[in-house]
Short mmCIF file of C-alpha atoms in Angstrom, two decimals:
data_model
loop_
_atom_site.label_atom_id
_atom_site.label_comp_id
_atom_site.label_asym_id
_atom_site.label_seq_id
_atom_site.Cartn_x
_atom_site.Cartn_y
_atom_site.Cartn_z
CA UNK A 1 -12.98 -23.55 13.28
CA UNK A 2 -10.53 -25.23 10.91
CA UNK A 3 -6.90 -24.37 11.49
CA UNK A 4 -5.45 -22.59 8.46
CA UNK A 5 -2.07 -23.99 7.54
CA UNK A 6 0.30 -21.49 5.93
CA UNK A 7 3.77 -21.86 4.48
CA UNK A 8 6.31 -19.02 4.20
CA UNK A 9 8.62 -18.82 1.19
CA UNK A 10 11.72 -16.71 1.79
CA UNK A 11 13.21 -15.99 5.21
CA UNK A 12 14.99 -12.69 4.75
CA UNK A 13 14.32 -9.84 7.15
CA UNK A 14 10.67 -9.42 6.13
CA UNK A 15 10.07 -13.15 5.72
CA UNK A 16 11.13 -13.66 9.33
CA UNK A 17 8.63 -11.01 10.43
CA UNK A 18 5.79 -12.70 8.56
CA UNK A 19 6.79 -16.12 9.91
CA UNK A 20 6.65 -14.85 13.49
CA UNK A 21 3.33 -13.09 12.94
CA UNK A 22 1.76 -16.18 11.35
CA UNK A 23 3.01 -18.31 14.25
CA UNK A 24 1.21 -16.06 16.75
CA UNK A 25 -2.10 -15.73 14.86
CA UNK A 26 -5.07 -17.55 16.39
CA UNK A 27 -6.48 -20.40 14.35
CA UNK A 28 -3.40 -20.46 12.12
CA UNK A 29 -0.43 -22.81 11.93
CA UNK A 30 2.98 -22.09 10.44
CA UNK A 31 3.09 -25.44 8.68
CA UNK A 32 6.06 -25.08 6.34
CA UNK A 33 8.97 -22.86 5.39
CA UNK A 34 11.01 -22.69 2.20
CA UNK A 35 14.38 -20.95 2.19
CA UNK A 36 17.82 -21.52 0.65
CA UNK A 37 19.80 -20.98 3.87
CA UNK A 38 19.71 -24.26 5.78
CA UNK A 39 21.09 -22.70 8.97
CA UNK A 40 18.26 -20.15 9.07
CA UNK A 41 15.79 -22.95 8.34
CA UNK A 42 17.11 -24.92 11.30
CA UNK A 43 16.75 -21.93 13.63
CA UNK A 44 13.18 -21.16 12.53
CA UNK A 45 12.16 -24.83 12.65
CA UNK A 46 13.30 -25.03 16.28
CA UNK A 47 11.93 -21.62 17.30
CA UNK A 48 8.42 -22.12 15.92
CA UNK A 49 8.24 -25.93 15.86
CA UNK A 50 7.70 -25.91 12.07
CA UNK A 51 6.96 -29.48 10.94
CA UNK A 52 7.97 -29.13 7.27
CA UNK A 53 11.18 -27.46 6.08
CA UNK A 54 12.37 -27.10 2.48
CA UNK A 55 15.14 -25.42 0.53
CA UNK A 56 13.06 -25.55 -2.67
CA UNK A 57 9.82 -23.60 -3.10
CA UNK A 58 8.21 -26.13 -5.47
CA UNK A 59 8.90 -28.92 -2.99
CA UNK A 60 7.07 -26.96 -0.30
CA UNK A 61 4.05 -26.59 -2.57
CA UNK A 62 3.78 -30.38 -2.73
CA UNK A 63 2.93 -30.34 1.01
CA UNK A 64 -0.65 -31.58 0.92
CA UNK A 65 -1.62 -29.95 4.22
CA UNK A 66 -1.04 -26.39 3.00
CA UNK A 67 -4.01 -24.03 2.67
CA UNK A 68 -2.03 -20.90 1.81
CA UNK A 69 1.42 -19.56 1.11
CA UNK A 70 3.12 -16.30 2.08
CA UNK A 71 5.57 -15.30 -0.68
CA UNK A 72 8.53 -13.23 0.52
CA UNK A 73 11.05 -14.38 -2.07
CA UNK A 74 13.14 -11.95 -4.21
CA UNK A 75 10.91 -9.66 -6.29
CA UNK A 76 11.92 -11.16 -9.62
CA UNK A 77 10.42 -14.52 -8.61
CA UNK A 78 7.04 -13.26 -7.35
CA UNK A 79 4.96 -13.77 -10.48
CA UNK A 80 6.32 -17.28 -11.10
CA UNK A 81 5.78 -18.23 -7.47
CA UNK A 82 2.23 -16.84 -7.53
CA UNK A 83 1.35 -18.91 -10.60
CA UNK A 84 2.83 -22.08 -9.12
CA UNK A 85 0.82 -21.60 -5.92
CA UNK A 86 -2.40 -20.97 -7.87
CA UNK A 87 -1.91 -24.23 -9.74
CA UNK A 88 -1.77 -25.96 -6.36
CA UNK A 89 -5.08 -24.29 -5.43
CA UNK A 90 -3.52 -22.29 -2.59
CA UNK A 91 -4.51 -18.92 -1.17
CA UNK A 92 -1.69 -16.39 -1.61
CA UNK A 93 -0.23 -13.51 0.34
CA UNK A 94 2.56 -11.88 -1.69
CA UNK A 95 4.92 -9.13 -0.66
CA UNK A 96 5.37 -6.07 -2.85
CA UNK A 97 6.15 -5.59 -5.64
CA UNK A 98 3.92 -8.11 -7.37
CA UNK A 99 6.55 -8.30 -10.11
CA UNK A 100 9.11 -6.44 -12.19
CA UNK A 101 7.77 -6.93 -15.71
CA UNK A 102 4.42 -5.44 -16.75
CA UNK A 103 3.42 -8.08 -19.29
CA UNK A 104 4.39 -10.88 -16.92
CA UNK A 105 2.26 -9.28 -14.19
CA UNK A 106 -0.72 -9.00 -16.55
CA UNK A 107 -0.47 -12.71 -17.42
CA UNK A 108 -0.30 -13.53 -13.71
CA UNK A 109 -3.37 -11.38 -12.98
CA UNK A 110 -5.26 -13.36 -15.64
CA UNK A 111 -4.54 -16.54 -13.68
CA UNK A 112 -5.45 -14.89 -10.37
CA UNK A 113 -8.80 -13.74 -11.77
CA UNK A 114 -9.61 -17.20 -13.12
CA UNK A 115 -8.99 -18.74 -9.72
CA UNK A 116 -11.34 -18.76 -6.73
CA UNK A 117 -8.37 -18.45 -4.34
CA UNK A 118 -7.77 -15.34 -2.21
CA UNK A 119 -4.88 -13.16 -3.37
CA UNK A 120 -3.56 -10.51 -0.98
CA UNK A 121 -0.74 -8.05 -1.66
CA UNK A 122 1.61 -6.66 1.00
CA UNK A 123 0.96 -2.92 0.93
CA UNK A 124 1.07 -2.71 4.72
CA UNK A 125 0.58 1.05 5.00
CA UNK A 126 -3.10 0.52 4.19
CA UNK A 127 -3.30 -1.38 7.50
CA UNK A 128 -1.44 1.18 9.62
CA UNK A 129 -3.71 2.95 12.13
CA UNK A 130 -2.31 6.41 11.32
CA UNK A 131 -2.86 6.05 7.58
CA UNK A 132 -6.33 4.59 8.17
CA UNK A 133 -7.24 7.55 10.40
CA UNK A 134 -6.12 9.99 7.68
CA UNK A 135 -7.98 8.01 5.01
CA UNK A 136 -11.20 8.22 7.02
CA UNK A 137 -10.84 11.99 7.40
CA UNK A 138 -10.20 12.41 3.66
CA UNK A 139 -13.10 10.20 2.62
CA UNK A 140 -15.51 12.04 4.95
CA UNK A 141 -14.53 15.36 3.37
CA UNK A 142 -12.96 16.87 6.47
CA UNK A 143 -10.05 18.44 4.57
CA UNK A 144 -12.01 19.17 1.38
CA UNK A 145 -10.66 18.25 -2.04
CA UNK A 146 -7.04 17.11 -2.14
CA UNK A 147 -4.72 19.49 -3.97
CA UNK A 148 -1.26 18.08 -3.16
CA UNK A 149 0.37 15.05 -1.53
CA UNK A 150 3.99 14.83 -0.38
CA UNK A 151 5.29 11.40 0.60
CA UNK A 152 8.73 10.47 1.99
CA UNK A 153 10.32 7.03 2.44
CA UNK A 154 13.93 7.26 3.62
CA UNK A 155 15.86 4.35 5.11
CA UNK A 156 18.53 4.80 7.81
CA UNK A 157 21.97 5.70 6.47
CA UNK A 158 23.42 2.95 8.68
CA UNK A 159 22.16 0.44 6.10
CA UNK A 160 23.68 2.18 3.08
CA UNK A 161 26.93 0.18 2.99
CA UNK A 162 24.97 -3.06 3.27
CA UNK A 163 22.74 -2.00 0.37
CA UNK A 164 25.76 -1.12 -1.79
CA UNK A 165 27.19 -4.60 -1.19
CA UNK A 166 23.80 -6.15 -2.00
CA UNK A 167 23.48 -4.10 -5.20
CA UNK A 168 26.89 -5.33 -6.38
CA UNK A 169 25.58 -8.91 -6.26
CA UNK A 170 21.94 -8.57 -7.27
CA UNK A 171 19.81 -5.77 -8.79
CA UNK A 172 17.12 -4.41 -6.47
CA UNK A 173 14.85 -3.35 -9.34
CA UNK A 174 15.84 0.26 -8.72
CA UNK A 175 14.99 2.71 -5.95
CA UNK A 176 11.54 3.56 -7.30
CA UNK A 177 10.43 -0.07 -7.68
CA UNK A 178 12.17 -1.26 -4.52
CA UNK A 179 10.95 1.51 -2.20
CA UNK A 180 8.58 3.97 -3.87
CA UNK A 181 5.84 1.46 -4.67
CA UNK A 182 4.56 2.01 -1.12
CA UNK A 183 4.28 5.77 -1.68
CA UNK A 184 2.77 5.22 -5.12
CA UNK A 185 0.13 2.93 -3.62
CA UNK A 186 -0.63 5.38 -0.80
CA UNK A 187 -1.05 8.22 -3.30
CA UNK A 188 -3.44 6.17 -5.46
CA UNK A 189 -5.31 4.89 -2.38
CA UNK A 190 -5.82 8.29 -0.75
CA UNK A 191 -6.77 10.14 -3.94
CA UNK A 192 -8.77 7.35 -5.65
CA UNK A 193 -7.07 8.45 -8.86
CA UNK A 194 -4.41 7.18 -11.25
CA UNK A 195 -1.01 8.77 -11.83
CA UNK A 196 -0.73 10.10 -15.39
CA UNK A 197 2.64 11.90 -15.68
CA UNK A 198 5.94 11.62 -13.81
CA UNK A 199 9.27 13.43 -13.77
CA UNK A 200 12.06 11.88 -11.72
CA UNK A 201 15.48 13.02 -10.56
CA UNK A 202 18.10 11.50 -8.28
CA UNK A 203 21.60 11.61 -6.83
CA UNK A 204 24.34 9.47 -5.29
CA UNK A 205 26.32 11.95 -3.21
CA UNK A 206 26.79 9.66 -0.20
CA UNK A 207 27.51 6.51 -2.26
CA UNK A 208 28.82 7.54 -5.72
CA UNK A 209 29.70 3.91 -6.49
CA UNK A 210 25.97 3.33 -7.03
CA UNK A 211 26.25 5.31 -10.29
CA UNK A 212 28.04 2.35 -11.92
CA UNK A 213 25.36 -0.05 -10.61
CA UNK A 214 22.47 1.98 -12.06
CA UNK A 215 21.12 2.44 -8.52
CA UNK A 216 20.14 5.53 -6.53
CA UNK A 217 20.56 6.52 -2.90
CA UNK A 218 18.09 9.42 -3.18
CA UNK A 219 15.34 9.94 -5.75
CA UNK A 220 12.53 12.45 -6.19
CA UNK A 221 9.44 12.33 -8.39
CA UNK A 222 6.88 14.99 -9.29
CA UNK A 223 3.57 13.46 -10.35
CA UNK A 224 0.35 14.65 -11.94
CA UNK A 225 -2.80 12.62 -11.33
CA UNK A 226 -5.89 12.22 -13.49
CA UNK A 227 -7.91 14.32 -11.02
CA UNK A 228 -5.36 17.21 -11.19
CA UNK A 229 -3.76 16.42 -7.84
CA UNK A 230 0.00 17.03 -7.70
CA UNK A 231 2.13 14.53 -5.78
CA UNK A 232 5.75 14.85 -4.65
CA UNK A 233 7.61 11.67 -3.77
CA UNK A 234 11.00 11.26 -2.09
CA UNK A 235 12.77 7.92 -1.62
CA UNK A 236 16.20 7.50 -0.13
CA UNK A 237 18.68 5.56 1.94
CA UNK A 238 20.39 8.35 3.93
CA UNK A 239 18.28 9.31 6.97
CA UNK A 240 20.80 9.89 9.78
CA UNK A 241 18.13 9.94 12.52
CA UNK A 242 16.39 6.63 11.75
CA UNK A 243 13.63 5.28 9.50
CA UNK A 244 11.67 8.23 8.08
CA UNK A 245 8.26 7.65 6.51
CA UNK A 246 6.09 10.75 6.26
CA UNK A 247 3.02 11.72 4.24
CA UNK A 248 1.40 15.16 3.97
CA UNK A 249 -1.99 15.74 2.34
CA UNK A 250 -3.06 19.30 1.56
CA UNK A 251 -6.75 19.88 0.92
CA UNK A 252 -9.01 22.85 0.22
CA UNK A 253 -10.28 22.87 3.84
CA UNK A 254 -7.24 21.69 5.75
CA UNK A 255 -4.15 19.49 5.74
CA UNK A 256 -2.90 16.31 7.38
CA UNK A 257 0.60 15.14 8.24
CA UNK A 258 1.18 11.49 9.00
CA UNK A 259 4.34 10.94 11.08
CA UNK A 260 5.81 14.40 10.50
CA UNK A 261 8.65 13.14 12.69
CA UNK A 262 9.38 9.40 13.03
CA UNK A 263 8.74 9.23 16.76
CA UNK A 264 9.31 5.84 18.37
CA UNK A 265 6.98 6.54 21.30
CA UNK A 266 5.62 9.37 23.44
CA UNK A 267 8.78 9.70 25.56
CA UNK A 268 10.91 12.86 25.59
CA UNK A 269 14.51 12.50 26.78
CA UNK A 270 16.18 15.47 28.48
CA UNK A 271 19.98 15.14 28.68
CA UNK A 272 23.25 16.74 27.53
CA UNK A 273 21.93 16.69 23.95
CA UNK A 274 18.89 18.80 24.90
CA UNK A 275 15.27 17.71 24.57
CA UNK A 276 15.21 14.60 22.36
CA UNK A 277 12.37 12.46 20.97
CA UNK A 278 13.52 8.88 20.18
CA UNK A 279 12.98 7.87 16.53
CA UNK A 280 11.96 4.60 14.89
CA UNK A 281 15.10 3.00 13.52
CA UNK A 282 13.75 0.49 10.99
CA UNK A 283 10.58 -0.53 9.16
CA UNK A 284 9.73 -3.57 11.35
CA UNK A 285 9.50 -1.21 14.33
CA UNK A 286 7.48 1.52 12.58
CA UNK A 287 4.97 -0.81 10.90
CA UNK A 288 4.91 -3.72 13.36
CA UNK A 289 1.15 -3.42 13.94
CA UNK A 290 0.42 -3.00 10.22
CA UNK A 291 2.27 -6.22 9.33
CA UNK A 292 0.13 -8.12 11.83
CA UNK A 293 -3.07 -6.46 10.63
CA UNK A 294 -2.53 -7.27 6.96
CA UNK A 295 -2.07 -10.96 7.76
CA UNK A 296 -5.16 -10.89 9.95
CA UNK A 297 -7.04 -9.43 6.99
CA UNK A 298 -5.66 -12.17 4.72
CA UNK A 299 -6.89 -14.87 7.11
CA UNK A 300 -10.26 -13.11 7.50
CA UNK A 301 -10.70 -12.94 3.72
CA UNK A 302 -9.97 -16.67 3.39
CA UNK A 303 -12.44 -17.61 6.13
CA UNK A 304 -15.19 -15.32 4.85
CA UNK A 305 -14.41 -15.82 1.15
CA UNK A 306 -14.09 -12.07 0.69
CA UNK A 307 -11.86 -10.25 -1.80
CA UNK A 308 -9.22 -8.07 -0.10
CA UNK A 309 -9.35 -4.33 -0.71
CA UNK A 310 -5.77 -4.36 -1.98
CA UNK A 311 -5.62 -6.29 -5.25
CA UNK A 312 -3.25 -7.60 -7.87
CA UNK A 313 -4.25 -4.64 -10.05
CA UNK A 314 -2.93 -2.31 -7.35
CA UNK A 315 0.35 -4.17 -7.63
CA UNK A 316 0.38 -3.79 -11.41
CA UNK A 317 -0.27 -0.05 -11.16
CA UNK A 318 2.53 0.33 -8.63
CA UNK A 319 5.01 -1.40 -10.91
CA UNK A 320 3.86 0.56 -13.98
CA UNK A 321 4.32 3.89 -12.22
CA UNK A 322 7.66 2.90 -10.65
CA UNK A 323 9.02 1.81 -14.04
CA UNK A 324 7.84 5.10 -15.54
CA UNK A 325 9.72 6.94 -12.78
CA UNK A 326 12.87 4.99 -13.62
CA UNK A 327 12.40 5.77 -17.33
CA UNK A 328 12.00 9.46 -16.52
CA UNK A 329 15.21 9.44 -14.48
CA UNK A 330 17.12 7.54 -17.17
CA UNK A 331 15.98 9.85 -19.98
CA UNK A 332 15.64 13.11 -17.99
CA UNK A 333 12.20 13.59 -19.54
CA UNK A 334 8.58 13.81 -18.49
CA UNK A 335 6.91 10.43 -18.96
CA UNK A 336 3.20 10.03 -19.66
CA UNK A 337 1.86 6.73 -18.38
CA UNK A 338 -0.37 4.69 -20.66
CA UNK A 339 -2.45 2.04 -18.86
#
């Protein structure tokens, strides 16, 4: 079996996770990294024995040994970096969102569809065992027809100050595009339907300085889907107990709750605080298995020449809905989405 040689572009928090997971995959080699921070590059080169290190993405793409690239650069660069990799005939794994501009994404999809390379998008919840279990129950009709979905994504409040400092230097794309694309994708995936109308609200009570930066610490969206399902979405940065990701699906014959509480494990702690269940504190901990599984699927699709279930079109739809949510918040109006 030929060793697949993969390069990672971008070594922020998530890029480091992907680099480690690629390093440990069987039949795969972490062949190259591209990142602006030379000190981080040095550390990763030594830790994983990476033979090729670059501070420029295009220079990395000139590495003739590469079979594929994992793009974890800032969101605004994703479409450009996808197109550059396609022109080098490389397979591509790209983190969400696929891009920030709808027309730019559509042009990029045109190039993806003309290529015979595998394109995989990082919606890792589709590879989480809990979400997959719920999906199987829904698809087999065990809870009947879906009537309502409620989905939460709330980051720990301990990271709020860091986010405020980040937002002062660089726009995140907004709360809905930065965080809610995962919930949007889950809603579309579980219902097999498109989102048609959104109404969004939000607040900055814990970090009012975000008002001036056109950012939100907490946002909510009410959605109507083409199949008459109602969806409620909450995204935020103020969970005091840890990293809170929860999804509830109400059907005509029953209901499901995925991670109703963000439990770290099956341990209960009994002490002066009472009976306590430890909570997951960050996304790498909660979705560690899912991040590995999505890369395994990427490698499998390359070897078997199969198209991944999650596609570039899923990325486009996520961005379209997230931008509509932002428009609804900005205008305080219902927004109908035209695809």
